[in-house]
Amino acid sequence: MSTLSERPINPVVGEAIPHESASLHVTGEALYTDDLVGRTKDCLHAYPVQVMQAHARITRMDTAPALEVPGVVRVLTAADVPGVNDAGIKHDEPLFPDEVMFYGHAVCWVLGDTIEAARLGAAAVVVETDPLPSLVTVREAIAAKSFQGAQPHMERGDVEAGLDQAAHVFSGELDFAGQEHFYLETHCALALVDENGQVFVQSSTQHPSETQEIVAHVLGRSSSEVTVQCLRMGGGFGGKEMQPHGFAAIASIGAILTGRPVRLRLNRTMDMTMSGKRHGFHAEWRVGFDEEGHLLALDATLTSDGGWSIDLSEPVLARALCHIDNAYWIPNARVNGRISKTNKTSQTAFRGFGGPQGMIVIEDILGRCAPLLGIDAMDLRRRNLYSQGQTTPYGQPVRHPERATAAWDQVIGSGDVTRRCEEIARFNAEHDDVKRAIGMTPVKFGISFNLTAFNQAGALVHVYKDGSVLINHGGTEMGQGLHTKMLQVAATTLGLPLHRVRLAPTRTDKVPNTSATAASSGADLNGGAVKSACEQIKARLLEVAAQTLGISPHDVRIEAGEVRGVAYTSKRISWEELVTTAYFRRVQLFAAGYYRTEGLHWDSSTMQGEPFKYFAYGVAATEVEVDGFTGAYRTRRVDIVHDVGDSLSPLVDLGQIEGGFVQGAGWLTLEDLRWDESDRPSRGRLATQAASTYKLPSFSEMPEIFNVTLLDQAHEDGAVYGSKAVGEPPLMLAFSVREALRQAAAAFGPAGISVDLASPATPEAVYWAVEQARRATEHGHVDEGYPGVVPDQPGIGSHPMQPTSEAYERPVPARV
């Protein structure tokens, strides 16, 4: 066991404690970025001038009318940028563009004494444009060959030989939608400048160091002249990893030019129409199985909808390719990726970061092909799970694959799945208009940033003379419980009760050059750094204690704030006494900790290597009931067994698993992003730009029975206190919901029917799947998965996820 993963006796890590800010959250006392405005004197408010065209060239912009509006102080344009007019890491995102790239693109910003004055000023700005051709869907971009960024290729084995040897070969296509982050706190930044010209930005950002860098280069200054602080976020989910930088830069420009603090906060409509979302994808595939249903070969092309700029689309696509296998052994695989450039918001990171988009392809393949193979979907998935000694298509050995099978078998047993499947079969035979089904899917998710350099973190820990402890680390808190875990790590390492340790907000002048709090690596990276800093301090204090107690430093124990020797009869002193003694002996009581993940290597040019420290596993079984008249459904029961290693904070981890699952179910079943695809002037407009039109999971969608269990005996050697990441992997457990809906819809038809199911699987989509199954019954034969053509949606054009003959290719006949 490594020293990083080894736990002491009676550790604080592993205790089931509430989130460190839980009471503040529920009482409304927790402060967020915008709450600080009321404490800031003479604050100006920024409001965007949006152009409502999908693609156009700006021919004239007149800001003078805005300055005549009472309360308007200034209008910010490209001429006001002292440095680089760009907010992207690839220099393809001008802050003040001369070309409108999506419907609602902001071209300048108005500063006012009040938000209402700024709004009226924005409405007064005159912008004239020449319309340009626009691409709104991925299929339009593919047809126009409109791509951006790298086009990765990943290959292992001989795909063509594998397909030739296969007893059954199928091919098909799949379009699946993106997802709106819908964090409770929209994008917000508050910038001010002190008397020395130091720019201080309060930002709702998952990546303060990158926000600092972007603000600095927009201002034409060094990073040392900009400080970014993130107090906490009201949700992030990846949407605040890259997108906050431009908003922080605009507020900073305004603060410098006016000498007054500037607040920029998007309302909900602005946030939904201006900020990026989860990438939607189009996938084409061919797959081969042997007679027993084992996967032999997969040939796939994934095309993501990148929107108008590259943002994080390249690493998202790379992770999608790396997760197309999910938890299944595919001996021969060839996967190509490309990023379409469309006239939509610049799509960005979202919980799972491409992993869900890769996994849904293989899960859809197995769900569609299982009936055609004459194999139960659960059995098909179980027999294709990884086993010891196998490697991923990108060459990484799969460690601990037995954890996936253990979780699978535990769900079968604890969820009483076998008996319930028999009951469901009887229920379905007795009910013509309502059907039930259980879908069961695994997850294998790689933990670490694909870019090796990002896998590092720092921390700063202070021990004060009274014995109290303050920790700073580079991770940000967005409700996921990272700060709670860091407090537990520090208390465990120092041997203190939890109440002696406090945590300061994340700031770039305390811990520099941090990575984003993303990739589910926040606890791994920052926990290692916090532990490193605490161990340095503790090592110094053990020397002082040894001198005081007259024993060897190796025999000193610090537990629950008490310092003693290893012998039961040893003399004891308090932590406070030890710290005081150390101070008077001039012993350093603070330390900077550093951690980097070892053993990683990745060649993005060949898509080969070992980019992940480990894999997190999980299995979910979901039971649903579908109404055959409307396609409406309800989730009756969910059973989850998930691998979090030795949990640092079980209550936090359980909350993350439950929340991730529900968010994943929202993406796959409810959250239906719609853009206007017509040729009207409103082309490119996001039609679902509020909670009234964009349906989020609510209490009514929660399963009636929701069982979550942490996998036992799952210690992860080489990770902080034996734990594993938990932020992203549980989201993909929700594939079990979609597959259950597919099976319930198929139950309306003859045995062996394969139905296609759109994603998101809204009640409407489920209804069409039910109709497909019923047509097979009426025709007296199994339709082999070929859906009929259904009418286009009125109003905004046919939805890309509508199950039409264009969107879904008929599987080719089985080859013997």
PDB file of C-alpha atoms in Angstrom, residues 33-35 37 43-49 76 95-96 106 108-112 115 118 185-192 201-204 243-255 260-267 270-271 274:
ATOM      1  CA  THR A  33     -20.247  36.271  -6.621  1.00  0.00           C
ATOM      2  CA  ASP A  34     -23.278  38.441  -7.310  1.00  0.00           C
ATOM      3  CA  ASP A  35     -24.030  38.739  -3.590  1.00  0.00           C
ATOM      4  CA  VAL A  37     -22.186  43.564  -5.402  1.00  0.00           C
ATOM      5  CA  CYS A  43     -20.667  49.492  -8.861  1.00  0.00           C
ATOM      6  CA  LEU A  44     -21.478  49.709 -12.570  1.00  0.00           C
ATOM      7  CA  HIS A  45     -23.568  47.102 -14.376  1.00  0.00           C
ATOM      8  CA  ALA A  46     -22.754  45.576 -17.768  1.00  0.00           C
ATOM      9  CA  TYR A  47     -25.373  44.590 -20.338  1.00  0.00           C
ATOM     10  CA  PRO A  48     -24.749  42.989 -23.758  1.00  0.00           C
ATOM     11  CA  VAL A  49     -25.835  44.215 -27.183  1.00  0.00           C
ATOM     12  CA  LEU A  76     -17.336  49.019 -24.484  1.00  0.00           C
ATOM     13  CA  LEU A  95     -14.577  39.451 -27.311  1.00  0.00           C
ATOM     14  CA  PHE A  96     -15.962  42.133 -29.605  1.00  0.00           C
ATOM     15  CA  ALA A 106     -22.872  39.907 -28.098  1.00  0.00           C
ATOM     16  CA  CYS A 108     -20.517  45.244 -27.500  1.00  0.00           C
ATOM     17  CA  TRP A 109     -21.398  45.932 -23.844  1.00  0.00           C
ATOM     18  CA  VAL A 110     -23.073  48.906 -22.163  1.00  0.00           C
ATOM     19  CA  LEU A 111     -22.103  50.042 -18.656  1.00  0.00           C
ATOM     20  CA  GLY A 112     -24.730  51.793 -16.559  1.00  0.00           C
ATOM     21  CA  ILE A 115     -28.913  47.332 -14.690  1.00  0.00           C
ATOM     22  CA  ALA A 118     -27.552  49.520 -19.061  1.00  0.00           C
ATOM     23  CA  GLU A 185     -26.123  30.631 -10.527  1.00  0.00           C
ATOM     24  CA  THR A 186     -25.668  32.073 -14.007  1.00  0.00           C
ATOM     25  CA  HIS A 187     -22.338  33.441 -15.255  1.00  0.00           C
ATOM     26  CA  CYS A 188     -21.141  36.320 -13.103  1.00  0.00           C
ATOM     27  CA  ALA A 189     -18.018  38.437 -12.602  1.00  0.00           C
ATOM     28  CA  LEU A 190     -17.217  41.455 -10.424  1.00  0.00           C
ATOM     29  CA  ALA A 191     -14.031  43.378 -11.240  1.00  0.00           C
ATOM     30  CA  LEU A 192     -12.296  46.285  -9.523  1.00  0.00           C
ATOM     31  CA  VAL A 201     -11.827  39.757 -10.180  1.00  0.00           C
ATOM     32  CA  GLN A 202     -14.446  37.829  -8.281  1.00  0.00           C
ATOM     33  CA  SER A 203     -15.559  35.207 -10.767  1.00  0.00           C
ATOM     34  CA  SER A 204     -17.872  32.220 -10.827  1.00  0.00           C
ATOM     35  CA  GLN A 243     -16.793  30.228 -20.660  1.00  0.00           C
ATOM     36  CA  PRO A 244     -16.347  32.634 -17.670  1.00  0.00           C
ATOM     37  CA  HIS A 245     -13.086  34.088 -18.974  1.00  0.00           C
ATOM     38  CA  GLY A 246     -14.584  36.502 -21.486  1.00  0.00           C
ATOM     39  CA  PHE A 247     -17.150  37.833 -19.034  1.00  0.00           C
ATOM     40  CA  ALA A 248     -14.413  38.445 -16.448  1.00  0.00           C
ATOM     41  CA  ALA A 249     -12.337  40.229 -19.091  1.00  0.00           C
ATOM     42  CA  ILE A 250     -15.190  42.539 -20.079  1.00  0.00           C
ATOM     43  CA  ALA A 251     -15.822  43.481 -16.445  1.00  0.00           C
ATOM     44  CA  SER A 252     -12.087  44.122 -16.014  1.00  0.00           C
ATOM     45  CA  ILE A 253     -11.874  46.384 -19.069  1.00  0.00           C
ATOM     46  CA  GLY A 254     -14.819  48.391 -17.733  1.00  0.00           C
ATOM     47  CA  ALA A 255     -13.243  48.688 -14.278  1.00  0.00           C
ATOM     48  CA  ARG A 260     -15.317  51.940 -10.798  1.00  0.00           C
ATOM     49  CA  PRO A 261     -16.154  48.325  -9.971  1.00  0.00           C
ATOM     50  CA  VAL A 262     -18.044  46.562 -12.763  1.00  0.00           C
ATOM     51  CA  ARG A 263     -20.510  43.746 -12.295  1.00  0.00           C
ATOM     52  CA  LEU A 264     -21.488  41.472 -15.160  1.00  0.00           C
ATOM     53  CA  ARG A 265     -24.199  38.898 -14.544  1.00  0.00           C
ATOM     54  CA  LEU A 266     -26.196  37.146 -17.229  1.00  0.00           C
ATOM     55  CA  ASN A 267     -29.879  36.589 -16.683  1.00  0.00           C
ATOM     56  CA  MET A 270     -28.818  35.434 -21.808  1.00  0.00           C
ATOM     57  CA  ASP A 271     -26.971  32.567 -20.180  1.00  0.00           C
ATOM     58  CA  MET A 274     -24.890  33.025 -25.119  1.00  0.00           C
TER      59      MET A 274
END
